[in-house]
One Martini backbone bead per residue (centre of mass of N, CA, C, O) as a GRO file, in nm:
protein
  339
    1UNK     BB    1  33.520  14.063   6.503
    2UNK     BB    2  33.230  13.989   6.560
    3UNK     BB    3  33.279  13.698   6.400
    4UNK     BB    4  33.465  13.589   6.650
    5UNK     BB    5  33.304  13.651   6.900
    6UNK     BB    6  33.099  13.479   6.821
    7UNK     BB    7  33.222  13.225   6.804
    8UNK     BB    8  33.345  13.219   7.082
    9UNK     BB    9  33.059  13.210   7.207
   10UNK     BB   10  32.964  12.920   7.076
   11UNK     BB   11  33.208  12.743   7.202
   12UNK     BB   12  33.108  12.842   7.478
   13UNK     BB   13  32.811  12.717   7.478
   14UNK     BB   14  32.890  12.453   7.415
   15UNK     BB   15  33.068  12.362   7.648
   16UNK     BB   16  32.849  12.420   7.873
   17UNK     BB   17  32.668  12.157   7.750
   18UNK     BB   18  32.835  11.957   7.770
   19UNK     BB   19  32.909  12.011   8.100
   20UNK     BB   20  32.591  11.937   8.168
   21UNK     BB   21  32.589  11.724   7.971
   22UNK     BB   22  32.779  11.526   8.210
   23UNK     BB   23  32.650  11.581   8.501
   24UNK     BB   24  32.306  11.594   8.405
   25UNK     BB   25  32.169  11.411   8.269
   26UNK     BB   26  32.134  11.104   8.391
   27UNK     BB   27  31.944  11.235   8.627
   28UNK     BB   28  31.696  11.389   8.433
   29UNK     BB   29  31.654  11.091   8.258
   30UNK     BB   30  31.529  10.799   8.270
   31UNK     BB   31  31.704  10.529   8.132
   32UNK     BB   32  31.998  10.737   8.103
   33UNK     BB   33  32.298  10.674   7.871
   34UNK     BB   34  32.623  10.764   7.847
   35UNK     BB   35  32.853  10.725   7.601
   36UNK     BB   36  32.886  11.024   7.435
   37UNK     BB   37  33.118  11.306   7.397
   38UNK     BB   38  33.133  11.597   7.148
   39UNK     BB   39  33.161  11.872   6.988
   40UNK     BB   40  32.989  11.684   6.737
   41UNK     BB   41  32.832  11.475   6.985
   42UNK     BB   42  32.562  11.293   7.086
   43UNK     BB   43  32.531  10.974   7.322
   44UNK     BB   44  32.258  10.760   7.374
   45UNK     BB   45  32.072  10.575   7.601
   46UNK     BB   46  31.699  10.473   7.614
   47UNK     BB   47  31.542  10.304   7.898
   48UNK     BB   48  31.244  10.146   7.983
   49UNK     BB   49  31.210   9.851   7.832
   50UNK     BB   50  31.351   9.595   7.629
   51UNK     BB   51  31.122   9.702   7.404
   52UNK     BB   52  31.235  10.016   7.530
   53UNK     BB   53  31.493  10.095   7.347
   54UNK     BB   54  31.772  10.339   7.249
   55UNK     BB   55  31.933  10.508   7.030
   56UNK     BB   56  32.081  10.864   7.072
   57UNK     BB   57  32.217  11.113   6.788
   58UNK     BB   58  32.364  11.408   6.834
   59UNK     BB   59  32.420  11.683   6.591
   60UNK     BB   60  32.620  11.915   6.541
   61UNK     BB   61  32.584  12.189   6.342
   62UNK     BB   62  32.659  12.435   6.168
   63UNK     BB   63  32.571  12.717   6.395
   64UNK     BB   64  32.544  12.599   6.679
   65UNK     BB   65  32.231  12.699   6.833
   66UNK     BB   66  32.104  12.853   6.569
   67UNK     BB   67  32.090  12.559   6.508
   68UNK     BB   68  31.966  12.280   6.500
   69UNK     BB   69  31.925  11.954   6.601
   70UNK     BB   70  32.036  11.659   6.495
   71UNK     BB   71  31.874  11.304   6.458
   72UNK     BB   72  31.918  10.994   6.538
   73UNK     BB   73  31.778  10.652   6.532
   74UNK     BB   74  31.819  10.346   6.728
   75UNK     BB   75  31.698   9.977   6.701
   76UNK     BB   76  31.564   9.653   6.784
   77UNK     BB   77  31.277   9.687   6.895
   78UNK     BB   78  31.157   9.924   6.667
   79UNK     BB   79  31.004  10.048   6.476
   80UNK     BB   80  31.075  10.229   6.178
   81UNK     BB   81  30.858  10.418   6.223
   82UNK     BB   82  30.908  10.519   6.475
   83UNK     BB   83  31.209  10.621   6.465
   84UNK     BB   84  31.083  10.831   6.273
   85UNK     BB   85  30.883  10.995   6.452
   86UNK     BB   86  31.112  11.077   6.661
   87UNK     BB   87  31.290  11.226   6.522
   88UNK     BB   88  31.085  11.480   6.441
   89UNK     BB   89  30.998  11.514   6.723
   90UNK     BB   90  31.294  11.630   6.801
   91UNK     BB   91  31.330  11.820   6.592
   92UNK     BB   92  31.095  12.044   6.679
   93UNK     BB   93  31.195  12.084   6.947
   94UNK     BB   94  31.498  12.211   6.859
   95UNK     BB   95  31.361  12.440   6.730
   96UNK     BB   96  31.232  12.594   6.942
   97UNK     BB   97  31.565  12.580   7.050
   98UNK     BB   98  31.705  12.826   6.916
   99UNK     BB   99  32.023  12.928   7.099
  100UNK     BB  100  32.001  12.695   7.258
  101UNK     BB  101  31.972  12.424   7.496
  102UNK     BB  102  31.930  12.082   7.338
  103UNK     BB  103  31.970  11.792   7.449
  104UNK     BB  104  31.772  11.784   7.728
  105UNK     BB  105  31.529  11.860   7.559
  106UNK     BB  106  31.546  11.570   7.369
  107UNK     BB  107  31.547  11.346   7.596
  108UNK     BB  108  31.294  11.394   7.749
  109UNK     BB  109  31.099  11.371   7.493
  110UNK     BB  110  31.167  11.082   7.429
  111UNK     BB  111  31.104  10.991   7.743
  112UNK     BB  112  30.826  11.054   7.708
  113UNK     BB  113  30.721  10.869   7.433
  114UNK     BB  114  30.812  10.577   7.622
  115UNK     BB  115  30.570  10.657   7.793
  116UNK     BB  116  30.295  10.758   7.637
  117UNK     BB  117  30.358  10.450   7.393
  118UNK     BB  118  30.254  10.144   7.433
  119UNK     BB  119  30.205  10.093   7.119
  120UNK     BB  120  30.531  10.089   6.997
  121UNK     BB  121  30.594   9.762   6.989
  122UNK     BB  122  30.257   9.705   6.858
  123UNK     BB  123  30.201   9.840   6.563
  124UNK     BB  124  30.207   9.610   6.336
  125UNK     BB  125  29.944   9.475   6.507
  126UNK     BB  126  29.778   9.731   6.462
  127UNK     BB  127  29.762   9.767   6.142
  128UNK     BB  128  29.628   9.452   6.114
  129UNK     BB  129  29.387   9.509   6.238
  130UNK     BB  130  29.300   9.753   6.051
  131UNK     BB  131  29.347   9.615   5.784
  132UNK     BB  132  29.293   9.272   5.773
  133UNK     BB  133  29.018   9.273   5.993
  134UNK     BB  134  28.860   9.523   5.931
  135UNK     BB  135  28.559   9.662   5.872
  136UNK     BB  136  28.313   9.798   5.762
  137UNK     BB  137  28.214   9.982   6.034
  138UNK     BB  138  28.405   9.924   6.215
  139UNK     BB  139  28.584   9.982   6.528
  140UNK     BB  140  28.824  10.184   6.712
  141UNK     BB  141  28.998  10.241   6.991
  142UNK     BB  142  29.263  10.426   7.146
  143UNK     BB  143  29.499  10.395   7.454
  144UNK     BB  144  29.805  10.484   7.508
  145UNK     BB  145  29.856  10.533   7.823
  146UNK     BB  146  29.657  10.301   7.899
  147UNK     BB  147  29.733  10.041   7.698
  148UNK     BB  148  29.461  10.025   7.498
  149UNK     BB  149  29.153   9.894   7.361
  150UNK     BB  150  28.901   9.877   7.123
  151UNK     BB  151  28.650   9.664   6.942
  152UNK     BB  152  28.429   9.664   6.697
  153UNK     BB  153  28.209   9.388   6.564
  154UNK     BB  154  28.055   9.292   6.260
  155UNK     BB  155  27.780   9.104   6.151
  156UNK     BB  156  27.454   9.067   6.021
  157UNK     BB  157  27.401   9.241   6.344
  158UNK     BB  158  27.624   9.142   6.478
  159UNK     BB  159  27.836   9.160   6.812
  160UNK     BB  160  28.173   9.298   6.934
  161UNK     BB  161  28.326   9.447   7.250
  162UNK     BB  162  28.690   9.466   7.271
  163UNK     BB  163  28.933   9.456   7.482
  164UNK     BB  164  29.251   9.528   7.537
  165UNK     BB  165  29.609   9.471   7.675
  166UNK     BB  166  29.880   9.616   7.800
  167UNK     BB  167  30.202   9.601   7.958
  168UNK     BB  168  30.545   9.712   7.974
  169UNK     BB  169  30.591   9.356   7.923
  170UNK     BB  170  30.560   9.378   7.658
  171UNK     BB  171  30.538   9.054   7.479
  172UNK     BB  172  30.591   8.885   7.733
  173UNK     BB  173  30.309   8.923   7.800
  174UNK     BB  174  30.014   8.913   7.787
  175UNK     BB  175  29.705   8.985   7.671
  176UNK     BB  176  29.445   9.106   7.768
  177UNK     BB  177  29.072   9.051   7.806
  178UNK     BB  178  28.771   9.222   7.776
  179UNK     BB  179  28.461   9.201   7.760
  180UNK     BB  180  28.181   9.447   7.693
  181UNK     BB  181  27.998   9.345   7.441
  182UNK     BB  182  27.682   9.209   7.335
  183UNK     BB  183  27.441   8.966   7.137
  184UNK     BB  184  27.520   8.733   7.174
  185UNK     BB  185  27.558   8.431   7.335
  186UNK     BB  186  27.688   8.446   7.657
  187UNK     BB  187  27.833   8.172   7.617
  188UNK     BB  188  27.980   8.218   7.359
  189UNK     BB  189  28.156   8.443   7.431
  190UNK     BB  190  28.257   8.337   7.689
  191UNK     BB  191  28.415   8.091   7.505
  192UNK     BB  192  28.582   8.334   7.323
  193UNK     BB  193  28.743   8.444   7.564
  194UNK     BB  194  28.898   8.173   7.651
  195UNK     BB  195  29.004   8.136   7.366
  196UNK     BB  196  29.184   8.380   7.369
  197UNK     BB  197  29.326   8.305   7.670
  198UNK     BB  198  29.493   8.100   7.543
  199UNK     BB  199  29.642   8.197   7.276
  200UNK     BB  200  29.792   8.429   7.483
  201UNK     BB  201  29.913   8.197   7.619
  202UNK     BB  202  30.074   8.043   7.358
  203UNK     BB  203  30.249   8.302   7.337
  204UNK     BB  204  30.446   8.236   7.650
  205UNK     BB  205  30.392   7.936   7.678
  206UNK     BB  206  30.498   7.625   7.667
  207UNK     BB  207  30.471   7.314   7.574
  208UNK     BB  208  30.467   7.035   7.756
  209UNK     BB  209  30.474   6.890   7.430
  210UNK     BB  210  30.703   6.800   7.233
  211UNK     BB  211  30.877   6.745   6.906
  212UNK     BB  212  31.041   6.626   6.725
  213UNK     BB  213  31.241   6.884   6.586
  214UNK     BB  214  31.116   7.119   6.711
  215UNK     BB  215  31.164   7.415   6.780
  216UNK     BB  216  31.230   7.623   6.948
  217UNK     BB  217  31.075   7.813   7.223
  218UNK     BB  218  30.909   8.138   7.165
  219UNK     BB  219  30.799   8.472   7.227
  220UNK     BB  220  30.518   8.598   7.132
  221UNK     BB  221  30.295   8.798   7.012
  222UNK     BB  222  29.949   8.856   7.103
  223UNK     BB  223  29.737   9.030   6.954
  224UNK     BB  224  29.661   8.907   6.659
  225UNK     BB  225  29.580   8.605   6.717
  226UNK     BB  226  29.335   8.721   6.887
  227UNK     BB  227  29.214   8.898   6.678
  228UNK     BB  228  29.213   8.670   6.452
  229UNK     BB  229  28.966   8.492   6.672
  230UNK     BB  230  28.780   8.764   6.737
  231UNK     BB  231  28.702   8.820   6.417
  232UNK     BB  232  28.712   8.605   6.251
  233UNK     BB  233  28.638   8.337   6.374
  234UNK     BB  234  28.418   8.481   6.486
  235UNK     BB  235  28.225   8.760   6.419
  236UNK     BB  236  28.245   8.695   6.131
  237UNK     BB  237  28.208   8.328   6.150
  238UNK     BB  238  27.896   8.261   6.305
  239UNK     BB  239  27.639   8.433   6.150
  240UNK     BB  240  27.708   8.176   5.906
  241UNK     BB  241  27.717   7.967   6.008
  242UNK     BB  242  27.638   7.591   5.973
  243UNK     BB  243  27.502   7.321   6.074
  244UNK     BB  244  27.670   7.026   6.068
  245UNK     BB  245  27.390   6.865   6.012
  246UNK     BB  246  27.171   7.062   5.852
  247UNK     BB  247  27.287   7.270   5.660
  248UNK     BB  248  27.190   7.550   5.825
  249UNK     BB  249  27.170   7.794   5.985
  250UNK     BB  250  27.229   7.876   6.278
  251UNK     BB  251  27.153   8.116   6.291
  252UNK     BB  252  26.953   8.376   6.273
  253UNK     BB  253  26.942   8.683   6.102
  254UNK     BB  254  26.821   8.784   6.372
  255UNK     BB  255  26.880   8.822   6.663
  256UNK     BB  256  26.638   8.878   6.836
  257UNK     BB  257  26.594   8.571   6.813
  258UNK     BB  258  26.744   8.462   6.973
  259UNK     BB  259  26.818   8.201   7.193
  260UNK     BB  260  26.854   8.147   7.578
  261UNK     BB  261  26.773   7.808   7.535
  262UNK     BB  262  26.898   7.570   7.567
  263UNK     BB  263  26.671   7.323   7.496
  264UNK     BB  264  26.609   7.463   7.241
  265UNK     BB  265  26.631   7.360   6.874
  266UNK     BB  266  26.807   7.669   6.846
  267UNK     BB  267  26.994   7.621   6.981
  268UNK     BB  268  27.372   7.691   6.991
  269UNK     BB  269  27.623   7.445   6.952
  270UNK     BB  270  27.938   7.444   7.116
  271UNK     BB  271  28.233   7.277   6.998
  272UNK     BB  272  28.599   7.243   7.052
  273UNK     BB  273  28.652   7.255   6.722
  274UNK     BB  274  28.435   7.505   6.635
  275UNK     BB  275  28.154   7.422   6.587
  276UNK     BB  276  27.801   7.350   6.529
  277UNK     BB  277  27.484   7.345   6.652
  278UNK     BB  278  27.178   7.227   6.702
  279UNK     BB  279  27.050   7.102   6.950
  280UNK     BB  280  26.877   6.877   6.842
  281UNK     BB  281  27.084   6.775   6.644
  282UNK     BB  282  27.266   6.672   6.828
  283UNK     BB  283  27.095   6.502   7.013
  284UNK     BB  284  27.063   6.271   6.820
  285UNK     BB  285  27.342   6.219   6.722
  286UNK     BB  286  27.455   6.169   7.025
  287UNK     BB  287  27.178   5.890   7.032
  288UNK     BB  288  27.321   5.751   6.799
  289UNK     BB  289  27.440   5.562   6.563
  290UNK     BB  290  27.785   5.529   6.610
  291UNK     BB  291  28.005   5.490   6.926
  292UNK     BB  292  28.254   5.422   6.854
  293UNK     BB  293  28.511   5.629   6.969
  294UNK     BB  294  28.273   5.822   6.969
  295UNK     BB  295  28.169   6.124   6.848
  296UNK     BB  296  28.186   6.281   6.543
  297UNK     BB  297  28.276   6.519   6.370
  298UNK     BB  298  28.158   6.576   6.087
  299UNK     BB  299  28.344   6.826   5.951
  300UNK     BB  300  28.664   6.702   6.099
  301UNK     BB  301  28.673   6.434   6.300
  302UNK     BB  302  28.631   6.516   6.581
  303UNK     BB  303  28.598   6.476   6.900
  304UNK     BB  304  28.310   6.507   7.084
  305UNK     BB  305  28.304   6.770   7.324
  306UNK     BB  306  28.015   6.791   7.599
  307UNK     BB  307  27.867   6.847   7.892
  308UNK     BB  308  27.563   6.713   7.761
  309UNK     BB  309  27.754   6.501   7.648
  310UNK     BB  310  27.929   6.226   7.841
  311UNK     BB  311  27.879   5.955   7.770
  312UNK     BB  312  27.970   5.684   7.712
  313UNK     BB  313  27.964   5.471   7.473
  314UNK     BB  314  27.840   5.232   7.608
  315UNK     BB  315  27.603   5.359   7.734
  316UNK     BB  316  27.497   5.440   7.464
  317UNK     BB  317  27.465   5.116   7.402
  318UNK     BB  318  27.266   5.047   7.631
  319UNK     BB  319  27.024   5.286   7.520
  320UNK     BB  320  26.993   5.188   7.209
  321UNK     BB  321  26.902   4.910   7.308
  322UNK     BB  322  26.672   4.967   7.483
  323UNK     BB  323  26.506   5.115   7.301
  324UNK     BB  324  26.450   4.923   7.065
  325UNK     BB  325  26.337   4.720   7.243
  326UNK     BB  326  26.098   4.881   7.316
  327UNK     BB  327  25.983   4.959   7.051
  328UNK     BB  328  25.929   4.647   6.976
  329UNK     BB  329  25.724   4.631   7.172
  330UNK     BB  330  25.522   4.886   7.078
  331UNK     BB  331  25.489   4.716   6.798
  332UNK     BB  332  25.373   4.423   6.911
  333UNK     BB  333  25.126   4.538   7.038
  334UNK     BB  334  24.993   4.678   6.826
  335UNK     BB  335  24.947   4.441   6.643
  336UNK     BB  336  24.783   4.266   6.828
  337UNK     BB  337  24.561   4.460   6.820
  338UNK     BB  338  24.548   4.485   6.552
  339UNK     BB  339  24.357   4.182   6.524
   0.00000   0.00000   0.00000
């Protein structure tokens, strides 16, 4: 008899729950769609942006809800293992809720999740910074909240120290870039941040000309690129780097050495194929010939463009007809005098 009781009890206390998520989970819970309700689950959808998004199984197992209920999650645009992080997240709670009523108290907690973990969308971006990029030293702070990073790499002595940033519209929208600190050169710097911000614009911007045969173009997650970019190709590989003309190191061994005088020549000059180079050492190449067709990086044979050298070639060679001309004129003199 009381085992009849307690059944009956069960039964009427599952309908109870069931007529309240009908009635009200859609309103409690936002961005809350219900699919489907019976005896034995609920189906959910809950979106916060296209990309955070999920369909949500609630299974009631015999003997609820003096047990847990079972959650099951899927999306298309959540990684495996965060669904699998909700999935627990949601049964932890279900356990503290044995006895009473668990659908809404287990809905809530998936959106307050995909509330409050922006980088969600983009943790396989984010494992890949910390496992294929980041070398022992170097430092990663993340604000799940604020949906920002910081990242903090050394080489050598040399370091920058970069936020990254994304808001709900991540991927679509591109990473944020903000240098915080550095001994790098100022404008080398400041021209690694330029070129990180165009890497992340052609992560969502099609390019003006295609060629033929080239796939659609489509829009994909910029956070590895900017930082394969700003943590590989610079902060790693500029304090070793060597000047394309004289085959020394560009850089001094020690930070402190640095020149931030431009006229210097161990000023180390960037130019736009990525190579660098001492001021001396390019000024020098750069009103050397050959000119025709412009001056070419020794390195990769891309023309070289830099604010500091604009001459066109014609300029070029009939400064350096000058020259030699002149040349030989106190050449003449001299010979003269020792007559």
């Amino acid at each position: 008899s009381s085992g009849i009781n307690a059944e009956y009890g069960r039964v009427a206390m599952n309908a109870e729950e069931l007529a309240r998520v009908r009635r009200d989970l859609e309103n409690t819970v936002p961005g809350l769609e219900l699919i489907s309700t019976s005896s034995h689950s609920v189906q959910v959808k809950i979106r916060r942006t296209d990309h955070k998004q999920l369909r949500l199984l609630l299974m009631f197992p015999e003997g609820y809800p003096a047990k847990s209920i079972l959650v099951e999650v899927k999306s298309h645009t959540l990684p495996e293992r965060v669904m699998k992080l909700i999935e627990n997240i949601s049964e932890k709670e279900a356990k503290k809720l044995q006895g009473q009523h668990q659908v809404i108290a287990v809905c809530k907690v998936v959106r307050q999740f995909l509330d409050e973990n922006m980088f969600i969308v983009c943790a396989a971006e984010l494992d890949a910074v910390k496992n294929k990029l980041m070398e022992e030293g170097d430092d990663i702070k993340i604000r799940q909240k604020a949906g920002s990073f910081t990242v903090k790499a050394y080489k050598n002595g040399y370091f920058m120290a970069i936020r990254l940033s994304i808001d709900d519209d991540y991927p679509t929208v591109e990473v944020k870039i903000e240098m915080k600190e550095t001994n790098f050169p100022k404008d080398l710097a400041e021209m690694f941040v330029r070129q990180s911000v165009e890497h992340a614009r052609r992560c969502i911007v099609p390019p003006v000309m295609t060629k033929k045969g080239d796939p659609p173009f489509k829009v994909r997650p910029s956070i590895l690129p900017v930082a394969e970019y700003l943590i590989r190709d610079c902060i790693k590989y500029y304090p070793v780097a060597k000047c394309s003309i004289c085959e020394e190191q560009a850089f001094p061994e020690d930070p402190v050495n640095v020149t931030q005088n431009e006229k210097s020549p161990a000023y180390v000059e960037y130019v736009y194929c990525s190579h660098v180079f001492h001021h001396k050492c390019l000024d020098n190449y750069m009103k050397t010939p050959p000119f025709k067709g412009g001056k070419k990086c020794p390195i990769c044979g891309k023309r070289i463009f830099h604010e500091k050298w604009k001459a066109t070639p014609e300029l070029l060679e009939q400064r350096w007809a000058y020259k030699q001309a002149k040349d030989r004129e106190l050449a003449e003199v001299s010979d003269f005098m020792e007559i």
